[in-house]
Every structure is written in structure tokens, then in C-alpha cells.
Coordinates of N, CA and C in Angstrom, one line a residue:
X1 N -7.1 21.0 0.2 CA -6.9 20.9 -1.3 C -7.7 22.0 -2.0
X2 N -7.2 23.0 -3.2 CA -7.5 23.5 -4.0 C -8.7 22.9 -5.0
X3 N -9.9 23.8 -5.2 CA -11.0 23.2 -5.7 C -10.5 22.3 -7.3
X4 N -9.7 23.4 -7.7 CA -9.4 23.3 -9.3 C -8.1 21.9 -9.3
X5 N -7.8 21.0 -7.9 CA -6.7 20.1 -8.2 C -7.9 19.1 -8.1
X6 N -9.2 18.9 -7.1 CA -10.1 18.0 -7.3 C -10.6 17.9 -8.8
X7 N -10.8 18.7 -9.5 CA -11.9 18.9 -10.4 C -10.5 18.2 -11.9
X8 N -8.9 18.5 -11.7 CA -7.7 18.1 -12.3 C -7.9 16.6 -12.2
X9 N -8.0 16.1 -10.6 CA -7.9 14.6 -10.5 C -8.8 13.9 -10.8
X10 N -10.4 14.8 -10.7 CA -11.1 13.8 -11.3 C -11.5 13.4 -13.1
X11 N -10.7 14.6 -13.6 CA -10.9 15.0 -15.4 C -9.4 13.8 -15.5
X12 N -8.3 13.4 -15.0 CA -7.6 12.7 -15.1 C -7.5 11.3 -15.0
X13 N -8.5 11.2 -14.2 CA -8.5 10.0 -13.6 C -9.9 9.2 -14.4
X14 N -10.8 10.1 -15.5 CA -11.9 9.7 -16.2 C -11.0 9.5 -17.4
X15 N -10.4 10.0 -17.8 CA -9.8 9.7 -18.9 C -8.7 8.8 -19.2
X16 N -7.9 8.7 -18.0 CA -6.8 7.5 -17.7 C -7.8 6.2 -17.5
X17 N -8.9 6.2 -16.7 CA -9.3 4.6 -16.8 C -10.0 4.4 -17.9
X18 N -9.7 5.0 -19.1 CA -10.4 4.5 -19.8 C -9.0 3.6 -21.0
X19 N -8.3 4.3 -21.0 CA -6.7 4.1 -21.0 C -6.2 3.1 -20.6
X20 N -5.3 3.6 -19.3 CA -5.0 2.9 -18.6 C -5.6 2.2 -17.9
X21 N -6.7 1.9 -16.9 CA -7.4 1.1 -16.0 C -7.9 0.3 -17.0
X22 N -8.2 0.7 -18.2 CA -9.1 -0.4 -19.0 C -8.0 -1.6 -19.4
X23 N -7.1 -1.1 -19.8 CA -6.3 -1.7 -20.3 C -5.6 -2.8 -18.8
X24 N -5.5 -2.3 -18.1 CA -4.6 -3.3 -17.1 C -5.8 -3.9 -16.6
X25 N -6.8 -3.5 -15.5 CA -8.1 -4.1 -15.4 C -9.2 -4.8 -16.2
X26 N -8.6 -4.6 -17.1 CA -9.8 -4.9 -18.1 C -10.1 -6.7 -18.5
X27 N -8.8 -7.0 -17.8 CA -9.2 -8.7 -18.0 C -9.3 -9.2 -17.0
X28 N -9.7 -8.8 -15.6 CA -9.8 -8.9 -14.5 C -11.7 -8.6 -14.9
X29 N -12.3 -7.5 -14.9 CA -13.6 -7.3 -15.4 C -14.2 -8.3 -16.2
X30 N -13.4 -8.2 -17.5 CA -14.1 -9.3 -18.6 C -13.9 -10.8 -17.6
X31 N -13.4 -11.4 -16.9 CA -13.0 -12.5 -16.4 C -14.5 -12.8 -15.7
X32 N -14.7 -11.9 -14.2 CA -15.7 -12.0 -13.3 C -16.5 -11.7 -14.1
X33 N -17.3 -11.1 -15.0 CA -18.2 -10.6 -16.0 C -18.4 -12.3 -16.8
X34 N -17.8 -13.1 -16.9 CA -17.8 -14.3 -18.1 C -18.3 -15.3 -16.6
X35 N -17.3 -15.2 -15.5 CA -17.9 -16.4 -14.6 C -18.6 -16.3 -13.6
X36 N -19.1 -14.9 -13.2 CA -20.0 -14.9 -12.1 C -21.2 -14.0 -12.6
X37 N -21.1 -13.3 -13.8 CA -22.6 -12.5 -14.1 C -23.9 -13.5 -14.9
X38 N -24.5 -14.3 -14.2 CA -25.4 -14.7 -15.6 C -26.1 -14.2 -16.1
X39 N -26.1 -14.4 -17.4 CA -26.8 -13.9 -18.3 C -28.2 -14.1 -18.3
X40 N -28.6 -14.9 -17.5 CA -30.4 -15.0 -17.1 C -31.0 -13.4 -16.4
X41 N -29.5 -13.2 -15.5 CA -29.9 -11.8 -14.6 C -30.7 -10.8 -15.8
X42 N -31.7 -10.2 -14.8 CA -31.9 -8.6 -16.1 C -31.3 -8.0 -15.6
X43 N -31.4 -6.5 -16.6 CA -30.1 -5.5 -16.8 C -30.1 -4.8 -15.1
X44 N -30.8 -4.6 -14.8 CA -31.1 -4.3 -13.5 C -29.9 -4.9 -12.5
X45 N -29.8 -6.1 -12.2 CA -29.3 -7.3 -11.4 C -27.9 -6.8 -12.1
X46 N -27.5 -7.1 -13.1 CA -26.1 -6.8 -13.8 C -25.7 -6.1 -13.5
X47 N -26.0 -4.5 -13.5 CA -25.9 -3.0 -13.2 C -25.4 -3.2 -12.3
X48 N -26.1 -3.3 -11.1 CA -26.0 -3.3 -9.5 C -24.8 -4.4 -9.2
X49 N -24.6 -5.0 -9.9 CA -23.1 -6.5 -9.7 C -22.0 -5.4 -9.7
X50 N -21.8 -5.0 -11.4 CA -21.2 -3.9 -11.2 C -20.8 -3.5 -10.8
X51 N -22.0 -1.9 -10.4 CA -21.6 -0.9 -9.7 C -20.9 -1.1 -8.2
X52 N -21.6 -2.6 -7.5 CA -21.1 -3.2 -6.3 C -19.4 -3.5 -6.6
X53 N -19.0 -3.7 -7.5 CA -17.7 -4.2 -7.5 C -16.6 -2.9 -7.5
X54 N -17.4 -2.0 -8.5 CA -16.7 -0.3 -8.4 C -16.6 0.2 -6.8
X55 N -17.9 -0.1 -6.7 CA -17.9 0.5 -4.6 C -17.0 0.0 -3.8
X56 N -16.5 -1.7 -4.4 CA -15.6 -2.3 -3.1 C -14.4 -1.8 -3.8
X57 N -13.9 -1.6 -4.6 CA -12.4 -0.7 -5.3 C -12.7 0.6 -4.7
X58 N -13.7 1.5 -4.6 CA -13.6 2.8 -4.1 C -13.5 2.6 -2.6
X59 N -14.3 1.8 -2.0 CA -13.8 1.5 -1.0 C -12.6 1.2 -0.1
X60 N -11.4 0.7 -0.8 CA -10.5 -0.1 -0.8 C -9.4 1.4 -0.8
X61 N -9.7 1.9 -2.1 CA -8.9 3.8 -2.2 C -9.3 4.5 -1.5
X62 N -10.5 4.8 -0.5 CA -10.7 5.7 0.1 C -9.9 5.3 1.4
X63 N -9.9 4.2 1.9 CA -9.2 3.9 3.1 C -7.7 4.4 3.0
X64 N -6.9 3.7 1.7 CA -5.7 4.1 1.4 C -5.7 5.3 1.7
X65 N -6.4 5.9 1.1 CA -6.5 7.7 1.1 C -6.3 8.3 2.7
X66 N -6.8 7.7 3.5 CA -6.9 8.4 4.4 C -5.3 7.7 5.6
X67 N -5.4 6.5 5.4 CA -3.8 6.2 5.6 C -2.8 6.9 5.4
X68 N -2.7 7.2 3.8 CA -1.7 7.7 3.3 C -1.7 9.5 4.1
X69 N -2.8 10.1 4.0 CA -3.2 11.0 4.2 C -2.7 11.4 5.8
X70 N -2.8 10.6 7.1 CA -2.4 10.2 8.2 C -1.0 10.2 8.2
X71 N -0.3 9.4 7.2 CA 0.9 9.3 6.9 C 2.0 11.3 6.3
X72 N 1.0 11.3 5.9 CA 1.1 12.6 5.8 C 1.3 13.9 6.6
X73 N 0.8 13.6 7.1 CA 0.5 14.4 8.5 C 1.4 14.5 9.5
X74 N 2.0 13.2 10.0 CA 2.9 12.6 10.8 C 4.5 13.0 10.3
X75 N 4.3 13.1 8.8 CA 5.7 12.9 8.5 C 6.3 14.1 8.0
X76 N 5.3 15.4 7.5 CA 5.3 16.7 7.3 C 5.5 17.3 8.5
X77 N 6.7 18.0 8.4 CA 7.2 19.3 9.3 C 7.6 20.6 9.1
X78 N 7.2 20.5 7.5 CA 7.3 21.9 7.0 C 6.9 22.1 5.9
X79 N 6.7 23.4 5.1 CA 6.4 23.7 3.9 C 7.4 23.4 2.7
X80 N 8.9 22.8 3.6 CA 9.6 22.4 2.0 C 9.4 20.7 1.7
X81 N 9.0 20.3 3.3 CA 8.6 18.8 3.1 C 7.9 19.0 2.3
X82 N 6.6 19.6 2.2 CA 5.2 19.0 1.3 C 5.9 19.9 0.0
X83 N 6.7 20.7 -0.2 CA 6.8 21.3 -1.5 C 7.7 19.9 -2.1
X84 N 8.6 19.0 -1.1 CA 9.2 18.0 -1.9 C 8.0 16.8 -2.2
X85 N 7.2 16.5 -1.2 CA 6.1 15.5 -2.0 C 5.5 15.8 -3.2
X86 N 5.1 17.3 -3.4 CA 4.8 18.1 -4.4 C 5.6 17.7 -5.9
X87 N 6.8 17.9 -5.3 CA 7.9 17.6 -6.5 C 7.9 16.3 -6.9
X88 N 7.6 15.2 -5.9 CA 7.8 13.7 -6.4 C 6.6 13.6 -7.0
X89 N 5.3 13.7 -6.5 CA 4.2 13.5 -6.7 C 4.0 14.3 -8.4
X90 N 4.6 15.2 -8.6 CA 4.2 15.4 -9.9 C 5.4 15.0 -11.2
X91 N 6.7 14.9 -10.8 CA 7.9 13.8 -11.4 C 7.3 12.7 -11.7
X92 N 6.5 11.5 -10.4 CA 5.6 10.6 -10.9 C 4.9 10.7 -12.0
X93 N 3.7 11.7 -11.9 CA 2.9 12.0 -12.4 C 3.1 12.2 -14.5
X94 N 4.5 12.7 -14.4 CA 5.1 13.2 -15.5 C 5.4 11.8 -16.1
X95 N 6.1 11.0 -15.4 CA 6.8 9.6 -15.9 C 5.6 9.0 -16.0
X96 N 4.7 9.0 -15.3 CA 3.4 7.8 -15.8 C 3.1 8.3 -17.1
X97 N 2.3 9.6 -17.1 CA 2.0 10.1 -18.7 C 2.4 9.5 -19.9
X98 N 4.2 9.9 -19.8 CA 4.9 8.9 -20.5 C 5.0 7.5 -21.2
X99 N 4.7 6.8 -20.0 CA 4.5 5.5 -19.5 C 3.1 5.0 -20.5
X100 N 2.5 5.8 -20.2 CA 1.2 5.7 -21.0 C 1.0 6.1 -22.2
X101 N 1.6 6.8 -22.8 CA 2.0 7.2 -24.1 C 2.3 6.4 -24.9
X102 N 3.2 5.5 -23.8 CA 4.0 4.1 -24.6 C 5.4 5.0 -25.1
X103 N 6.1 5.9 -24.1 CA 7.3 6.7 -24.6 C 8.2 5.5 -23.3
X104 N 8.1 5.1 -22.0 CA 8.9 4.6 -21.2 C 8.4 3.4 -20.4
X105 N 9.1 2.7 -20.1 CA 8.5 1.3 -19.3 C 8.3 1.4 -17.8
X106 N 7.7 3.1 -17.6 CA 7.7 3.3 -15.8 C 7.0 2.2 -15.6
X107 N 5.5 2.5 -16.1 CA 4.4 1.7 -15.3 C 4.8 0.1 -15.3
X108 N 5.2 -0.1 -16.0 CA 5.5 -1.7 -16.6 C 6.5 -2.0 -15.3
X109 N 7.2 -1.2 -15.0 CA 8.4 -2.1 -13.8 C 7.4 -1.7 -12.2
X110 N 7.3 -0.4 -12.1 CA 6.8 -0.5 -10.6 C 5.1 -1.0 -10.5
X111 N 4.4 -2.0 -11.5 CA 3.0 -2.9 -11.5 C 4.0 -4.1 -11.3
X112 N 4.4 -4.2 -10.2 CA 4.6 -5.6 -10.0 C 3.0 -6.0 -8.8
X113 N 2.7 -7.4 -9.8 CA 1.3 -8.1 -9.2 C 0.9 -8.6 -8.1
X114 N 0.4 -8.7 -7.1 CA 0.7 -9.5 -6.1 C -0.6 -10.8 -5.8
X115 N -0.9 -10.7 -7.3 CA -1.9 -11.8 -7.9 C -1.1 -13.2 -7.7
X116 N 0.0 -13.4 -7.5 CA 0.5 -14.6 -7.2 C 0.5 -15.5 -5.9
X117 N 0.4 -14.0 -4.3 CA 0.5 -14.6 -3.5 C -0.8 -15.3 -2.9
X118 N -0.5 -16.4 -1.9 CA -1.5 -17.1 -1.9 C -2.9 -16.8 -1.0
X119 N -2.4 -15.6 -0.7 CA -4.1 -15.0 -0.2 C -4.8 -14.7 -0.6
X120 N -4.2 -14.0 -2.1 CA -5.1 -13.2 -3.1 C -5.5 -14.7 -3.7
X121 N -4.9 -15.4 -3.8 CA -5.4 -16.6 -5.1 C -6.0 -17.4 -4.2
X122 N -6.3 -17.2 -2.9 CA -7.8 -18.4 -2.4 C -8.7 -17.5 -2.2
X123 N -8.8 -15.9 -2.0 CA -10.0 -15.3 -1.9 C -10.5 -15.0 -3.4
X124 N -9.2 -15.1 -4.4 CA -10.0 -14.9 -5.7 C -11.2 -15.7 -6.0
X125 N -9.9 -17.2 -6.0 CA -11.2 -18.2 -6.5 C -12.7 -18.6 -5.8
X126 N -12.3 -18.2 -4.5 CA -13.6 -18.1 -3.5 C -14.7 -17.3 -4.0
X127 N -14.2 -16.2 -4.3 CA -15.0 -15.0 -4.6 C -15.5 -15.1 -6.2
X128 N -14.7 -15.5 -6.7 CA -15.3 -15.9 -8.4 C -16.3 -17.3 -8.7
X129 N -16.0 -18.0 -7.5 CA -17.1 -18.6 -7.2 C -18.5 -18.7 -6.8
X130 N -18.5 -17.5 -6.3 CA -20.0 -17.3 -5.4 C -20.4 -16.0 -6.2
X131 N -21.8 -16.0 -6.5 CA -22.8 -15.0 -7.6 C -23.3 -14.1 -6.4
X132 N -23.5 -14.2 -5.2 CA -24.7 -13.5 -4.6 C -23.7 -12.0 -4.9
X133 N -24.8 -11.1 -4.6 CA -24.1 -9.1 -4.9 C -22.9 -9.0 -4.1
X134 N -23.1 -9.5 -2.6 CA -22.0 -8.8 -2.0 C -21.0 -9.2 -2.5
X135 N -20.8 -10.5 -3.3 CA -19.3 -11.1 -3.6 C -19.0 -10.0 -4.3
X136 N -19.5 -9.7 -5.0 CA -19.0 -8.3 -6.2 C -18.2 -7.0 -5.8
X137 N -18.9 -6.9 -4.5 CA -18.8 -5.9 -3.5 C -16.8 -6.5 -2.8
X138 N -16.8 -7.4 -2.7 CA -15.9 -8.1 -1.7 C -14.5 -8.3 -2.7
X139 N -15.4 -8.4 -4.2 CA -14.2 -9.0 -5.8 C -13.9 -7.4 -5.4
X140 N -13.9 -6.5 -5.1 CA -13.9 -5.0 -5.6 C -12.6 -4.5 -4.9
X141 N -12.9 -5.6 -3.8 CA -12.2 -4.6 -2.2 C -10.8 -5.0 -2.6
X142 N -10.5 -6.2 -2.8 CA -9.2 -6.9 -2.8 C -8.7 -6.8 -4.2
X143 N -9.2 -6.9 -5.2 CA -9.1 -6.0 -6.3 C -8.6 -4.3 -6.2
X144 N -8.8 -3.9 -5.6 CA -8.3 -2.3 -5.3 C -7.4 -2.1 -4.5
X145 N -6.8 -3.9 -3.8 CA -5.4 -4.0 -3.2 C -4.0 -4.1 -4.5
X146 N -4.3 -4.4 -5.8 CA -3.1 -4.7 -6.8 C -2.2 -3.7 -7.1
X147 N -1.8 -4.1 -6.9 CA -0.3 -2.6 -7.2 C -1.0 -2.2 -8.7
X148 N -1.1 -0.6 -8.7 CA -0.8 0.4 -10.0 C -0.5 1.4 -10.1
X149 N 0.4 1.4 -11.2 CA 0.6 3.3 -11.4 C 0.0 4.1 -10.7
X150 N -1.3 4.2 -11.3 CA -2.2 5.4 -11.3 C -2.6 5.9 -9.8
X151 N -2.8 4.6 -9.1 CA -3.2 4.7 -7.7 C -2.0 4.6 -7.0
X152 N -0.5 4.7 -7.2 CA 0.5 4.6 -7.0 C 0.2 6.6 -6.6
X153 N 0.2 7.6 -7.7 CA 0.3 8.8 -7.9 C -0.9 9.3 -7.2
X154 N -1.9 9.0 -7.0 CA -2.9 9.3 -6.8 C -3.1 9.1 -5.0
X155 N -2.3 8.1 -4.8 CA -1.6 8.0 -2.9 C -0.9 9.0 -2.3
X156 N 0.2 8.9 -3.2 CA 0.8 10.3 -2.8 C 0.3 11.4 -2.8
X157 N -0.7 11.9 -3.4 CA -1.0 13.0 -3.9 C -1.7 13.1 -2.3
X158 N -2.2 12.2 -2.0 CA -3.7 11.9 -0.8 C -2.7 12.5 0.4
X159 N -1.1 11.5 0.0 CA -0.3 12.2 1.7 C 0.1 13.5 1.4
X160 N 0.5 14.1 0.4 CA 0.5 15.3 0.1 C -1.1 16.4 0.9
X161 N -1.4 15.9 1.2 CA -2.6 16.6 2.0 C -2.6 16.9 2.8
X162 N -1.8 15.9 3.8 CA -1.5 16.3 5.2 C -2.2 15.9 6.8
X163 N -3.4 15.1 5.9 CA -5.2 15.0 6.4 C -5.5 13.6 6.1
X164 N -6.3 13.0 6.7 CA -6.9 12.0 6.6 C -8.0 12.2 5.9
X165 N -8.8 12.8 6.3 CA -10.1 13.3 5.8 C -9.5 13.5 4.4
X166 N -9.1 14.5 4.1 CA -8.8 15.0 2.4 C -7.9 14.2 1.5
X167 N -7.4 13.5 2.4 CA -6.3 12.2 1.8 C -7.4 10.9 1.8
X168 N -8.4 11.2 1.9 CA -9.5 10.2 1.7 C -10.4 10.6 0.7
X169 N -10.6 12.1 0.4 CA -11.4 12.6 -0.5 C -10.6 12.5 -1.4
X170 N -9.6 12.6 -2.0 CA -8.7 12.8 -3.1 C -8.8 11.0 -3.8
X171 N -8.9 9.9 -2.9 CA -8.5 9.1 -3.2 C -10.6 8.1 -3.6
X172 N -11.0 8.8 -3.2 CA -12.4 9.0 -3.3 C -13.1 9.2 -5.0
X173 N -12.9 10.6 -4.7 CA -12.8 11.6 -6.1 C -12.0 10.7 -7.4
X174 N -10.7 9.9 -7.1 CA -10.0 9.5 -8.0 C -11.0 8.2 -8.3
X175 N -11.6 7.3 -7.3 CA -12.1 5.9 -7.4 C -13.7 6.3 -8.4
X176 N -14.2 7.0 -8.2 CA -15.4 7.5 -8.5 C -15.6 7.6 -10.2
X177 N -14.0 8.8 -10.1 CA -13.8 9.2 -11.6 C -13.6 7.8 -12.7
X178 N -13.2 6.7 -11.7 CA -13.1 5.7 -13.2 C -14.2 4.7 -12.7
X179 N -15.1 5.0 -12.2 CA -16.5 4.0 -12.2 C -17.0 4.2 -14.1
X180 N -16.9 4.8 -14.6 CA -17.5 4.9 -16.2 C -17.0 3.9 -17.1
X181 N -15.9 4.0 -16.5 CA -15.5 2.9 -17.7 C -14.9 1.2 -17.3
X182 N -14.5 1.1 -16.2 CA -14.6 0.3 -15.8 C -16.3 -0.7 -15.7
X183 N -17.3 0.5 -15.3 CA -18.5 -0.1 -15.4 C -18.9 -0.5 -16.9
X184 N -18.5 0.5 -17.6 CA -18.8 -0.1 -19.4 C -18.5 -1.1 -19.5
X185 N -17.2 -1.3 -19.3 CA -16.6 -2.3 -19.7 C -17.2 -3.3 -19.4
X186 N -17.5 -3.9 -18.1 CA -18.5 -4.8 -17.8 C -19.5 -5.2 -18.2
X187 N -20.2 -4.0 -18.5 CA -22.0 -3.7 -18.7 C -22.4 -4.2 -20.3
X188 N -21.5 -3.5 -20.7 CA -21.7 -3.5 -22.7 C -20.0 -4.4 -22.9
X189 N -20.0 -6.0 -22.5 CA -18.4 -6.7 -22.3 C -17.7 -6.4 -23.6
X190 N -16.6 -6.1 -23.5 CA -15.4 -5.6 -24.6 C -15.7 -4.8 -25.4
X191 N -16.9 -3.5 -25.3 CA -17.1 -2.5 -25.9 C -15.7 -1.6 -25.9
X192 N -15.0 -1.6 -25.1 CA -13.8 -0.3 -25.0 C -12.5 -1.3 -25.1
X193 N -12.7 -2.7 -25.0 CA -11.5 -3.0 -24.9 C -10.7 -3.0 -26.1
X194 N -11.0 -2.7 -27.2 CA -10.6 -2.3 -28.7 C -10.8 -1.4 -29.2
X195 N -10.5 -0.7 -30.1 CA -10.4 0.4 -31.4 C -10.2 1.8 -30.8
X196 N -10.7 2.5 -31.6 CA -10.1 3.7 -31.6 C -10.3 4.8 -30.4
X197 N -11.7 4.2 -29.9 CA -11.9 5.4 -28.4 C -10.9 5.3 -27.6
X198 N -10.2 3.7 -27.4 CA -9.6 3.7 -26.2 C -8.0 3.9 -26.3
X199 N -7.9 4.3 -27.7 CA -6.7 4.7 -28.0 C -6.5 6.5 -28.3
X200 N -7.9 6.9 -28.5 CA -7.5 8.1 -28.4 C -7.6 8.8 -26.8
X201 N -8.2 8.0 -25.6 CA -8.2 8.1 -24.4 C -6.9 8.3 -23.7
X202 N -6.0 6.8 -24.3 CA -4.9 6.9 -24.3 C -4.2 8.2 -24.3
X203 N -4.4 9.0 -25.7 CA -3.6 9.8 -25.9 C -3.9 11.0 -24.6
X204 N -5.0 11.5 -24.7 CA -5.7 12.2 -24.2 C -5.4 12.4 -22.4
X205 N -5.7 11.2 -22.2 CA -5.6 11.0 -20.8 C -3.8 10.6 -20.4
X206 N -2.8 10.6 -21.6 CA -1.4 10.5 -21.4 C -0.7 12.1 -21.1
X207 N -1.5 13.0 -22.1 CA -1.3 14.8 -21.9 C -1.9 14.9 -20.5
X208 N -3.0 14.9 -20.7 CA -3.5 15.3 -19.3 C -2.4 14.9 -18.1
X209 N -2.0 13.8 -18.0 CA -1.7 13.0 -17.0 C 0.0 14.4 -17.1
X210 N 0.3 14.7 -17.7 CA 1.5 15.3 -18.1 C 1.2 16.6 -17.5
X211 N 0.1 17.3 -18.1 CA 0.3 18.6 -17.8 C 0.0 18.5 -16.4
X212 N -0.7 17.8 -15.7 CA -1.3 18.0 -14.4 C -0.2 17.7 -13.3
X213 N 0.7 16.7 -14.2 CA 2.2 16.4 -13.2 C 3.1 18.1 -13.2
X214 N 3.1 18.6 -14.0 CA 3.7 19.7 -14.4 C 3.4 21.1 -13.9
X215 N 1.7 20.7 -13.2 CA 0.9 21.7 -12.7 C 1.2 21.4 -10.6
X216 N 1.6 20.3 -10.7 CA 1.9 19.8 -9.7 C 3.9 20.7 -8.9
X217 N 4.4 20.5 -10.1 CA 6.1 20.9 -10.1 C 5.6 22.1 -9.3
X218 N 4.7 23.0 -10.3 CA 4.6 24.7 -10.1 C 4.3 24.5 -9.0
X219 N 3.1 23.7 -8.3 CA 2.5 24.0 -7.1 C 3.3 24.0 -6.2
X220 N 4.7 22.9 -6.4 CA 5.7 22.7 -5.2 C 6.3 24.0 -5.1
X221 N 6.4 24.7 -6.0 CA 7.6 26.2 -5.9 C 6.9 27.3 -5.2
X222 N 5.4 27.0 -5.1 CA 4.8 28.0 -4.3 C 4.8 27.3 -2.9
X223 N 5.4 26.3 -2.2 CA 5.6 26.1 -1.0 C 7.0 26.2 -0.7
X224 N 8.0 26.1 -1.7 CA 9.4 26.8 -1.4 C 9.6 28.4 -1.5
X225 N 9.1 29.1 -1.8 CA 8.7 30.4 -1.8 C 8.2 30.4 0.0
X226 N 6.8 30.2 0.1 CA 6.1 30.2 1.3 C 5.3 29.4 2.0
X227 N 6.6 28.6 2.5 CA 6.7 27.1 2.9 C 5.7 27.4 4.8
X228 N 5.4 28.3 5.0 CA 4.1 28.6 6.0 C 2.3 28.5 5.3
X229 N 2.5 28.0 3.7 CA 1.2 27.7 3.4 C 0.9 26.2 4.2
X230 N -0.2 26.0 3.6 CA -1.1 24.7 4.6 C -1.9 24.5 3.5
X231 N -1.7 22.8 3.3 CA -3.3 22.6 2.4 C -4.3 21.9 3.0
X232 N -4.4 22.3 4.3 CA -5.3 22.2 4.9 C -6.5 23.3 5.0
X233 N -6.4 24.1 5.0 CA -6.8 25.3 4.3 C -7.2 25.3 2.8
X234 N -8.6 24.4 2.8 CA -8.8 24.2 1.4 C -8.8 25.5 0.2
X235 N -9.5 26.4 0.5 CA -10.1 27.1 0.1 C -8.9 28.5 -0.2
X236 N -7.8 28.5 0.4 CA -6.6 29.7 0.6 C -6.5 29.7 -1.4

């Protein structure tokens, strides 16, 4: 991977969860935040619940990452294959923006939950039952199993790599970039879930999410051109 598409995913992915992850996560957060943080804890204790719940979600995407990434690898046989992941991966990319904009109902049909089925709903209640840190760690993991957009685009991008390793950094880099706000949210409860920051995030992080799908198209035409590049070859 190119330095300047890390440095894309992670300016994307800081500004989408503040957006988007806040908004779809964000009553999953306030929920565990109301029934397993007490409020006796000091700020110390709180923090570390947190940040433990961010780690088991980054957790959860770096594995994906490197799946997907594997998957990639396996399934790429040439430079117009990855210039077509290239193409999907940034078509995605373009319709989510949208999505987020509030111009189309992408995200809204392919977030189907799988909060219904009954494995997720006996480890929830399990896990929202019990205060010790690791549960936080554990709410995190299976929590970063729920179908979303963003991690929908952000998969692809990982098989687009071709690599396990780099299809785990990408998906790494993406988990990392929305620890800020997700953690706020928690830390300082319902500070972002209203007014105007998280609406101008919205906007902000809906362009971005646009141009970077767009920067994505271009990238595919430089593998139909000279479909013998490799992005394994980070640095080319």
C-alpha cells in the first residue's frame, strides 16, 4: 500500500466515526456506558473500560483485515483483477459518502444487524452483565462483528492488498482512526451525540469519503494501463 492511501484511510475514517460510527454505534456505547461503567470508578478505571472496548473492535478488524487480505491474494491473478477491486472498492466508497450525506439509502439497506441472532443476544447480555475490564475488552470483539458500511469498504480495500499482513494494517489503521470518538463518546456520555460538531463531521467526513472513493477509480486505471504493478510493493 501507498503511504498517502494509509494516511487517506486514516483522515477518513477519523472523521466518518465521528459521523457515521457515532451515529450507528453510538447507542451501543451510551448503553454499556449506563449499565456496566460505575460511576464510583475514577477517571482512570473508566478510561481503561473504554479504551479496552476500542481494542477488542480493533481487534476484531485487524483479523478481518488479514482474512480479507488472504482472500485477496488467493483470488487475484492479475493486474485487471485488483484494478476491478479498485473500481468496486471505490464505487462503494462513492455510494457510502452519499449515504452519509443523507443523498441515498446505501448504508441503510446493506447494515442489516445480526443483533437479533441468538448468539449475539446471550453473549450480549452476558457481557453487559459482568463489570470486570476484560468484559469490555470481550463487549468490543463481538461488537466489531455487526455488519457496517464503513467496515464493509474498508474490507475490501484490505483484499485489495493482496496480503494478509497489509490487509491487516489497513484494517488496523481504519480501527485505530475511530478510537477518538467513539472513546469520547463514552468518556464525556452524549457529548457528540448532538449538535452541530457531529453534523458538520457528517458533512466533512461525507466529501472526504467521496473524494477518496474517486481517488480510488483513478488508482484502478493505473492498473489497467500496467496491470504488472503489485501493491505489494509498498513503497513503488
Amino acid at each position: 500500500m501507498e503511504a498517502i492511501n494509509f494516511l487517506s484511510i486514516a483522515t477518513i475514517a477519523f472523521l466518518g466515526s465521528f459521523g457515521h460510527c457515532v451515529g450507528m454505534c453510538g447507542g451501543i456505547v451510551l448503553a454499556y456506558t449506563g449499565a456496566k461503567v460505575d460511576p464510583k470508578w475514577n477517571r482512570t478505571h473508566q478510561a481503561t473500560a473504554h479504551l479496552l472496548y476500542s481494542l477488542g473492535r480493533i481487534t476484531t478488524y485487524t483479523v478481518m483485515g488479514a482474512l480479507f487480505g488472504y482472500l485477496g491474494s488467493v483470488a487475484t491473478f492479475s493486474g485487471y483483477t485488483v484494478a476491478a477491486l479498485f473500481l468496486f472498492a471505490g464505487f462503494v466508497m462513492i455510494l457510502t459518502g452519499l449515504s452519509i450525506m443523507g443523498k441515498l439509502k446505501f448504508l441503510t439497506i446493506i447494515e442489516h444487524s445480526i443483533m437479533k441472532s441468538g448468539w449475539y443476544q446471550k453473549s450480549f447480555r452476558a457481557l453487559m452483565g459482568n463489570r470486570t475490564l476484560f468484559s469490555f475488552y470481550l463487549l468490543g470483539m463481538i461488537n466489531g462483528l455487526l455488519p457496517c458500511g464503513f467496515v464493509y469498504f474498508f474490507a475490501v480495500t484490505a483484499a485489495s492488498t493482496m496480503s494478509p499482513f497489509w490487509g491487516a494494517i489497513v484494517m488496523l489503521v481504519f480501527g485505530l482512526s475511530t478510537i477518538p470518538a467513539l472513546f469520547s463518546l463514552g468518556f464525556f456520555t452524549g457529548l457528540m451525540q448532538k449538535g452541530k460538531l457531529r453534523k458538520t463531521m457528517i458533512t466533512i467526513a461525507s466529501i472526504a469519503v467521496i473524494i477518496y472513493g474517486l481517488f480510488m477509480v483513478y488508482d484502478a486505471t493505473k492498473f489497467i494501463l500496467h496491470p504488472e504493478r503489485s501493491l505489494l510493493h509498498c513503497c513503488d
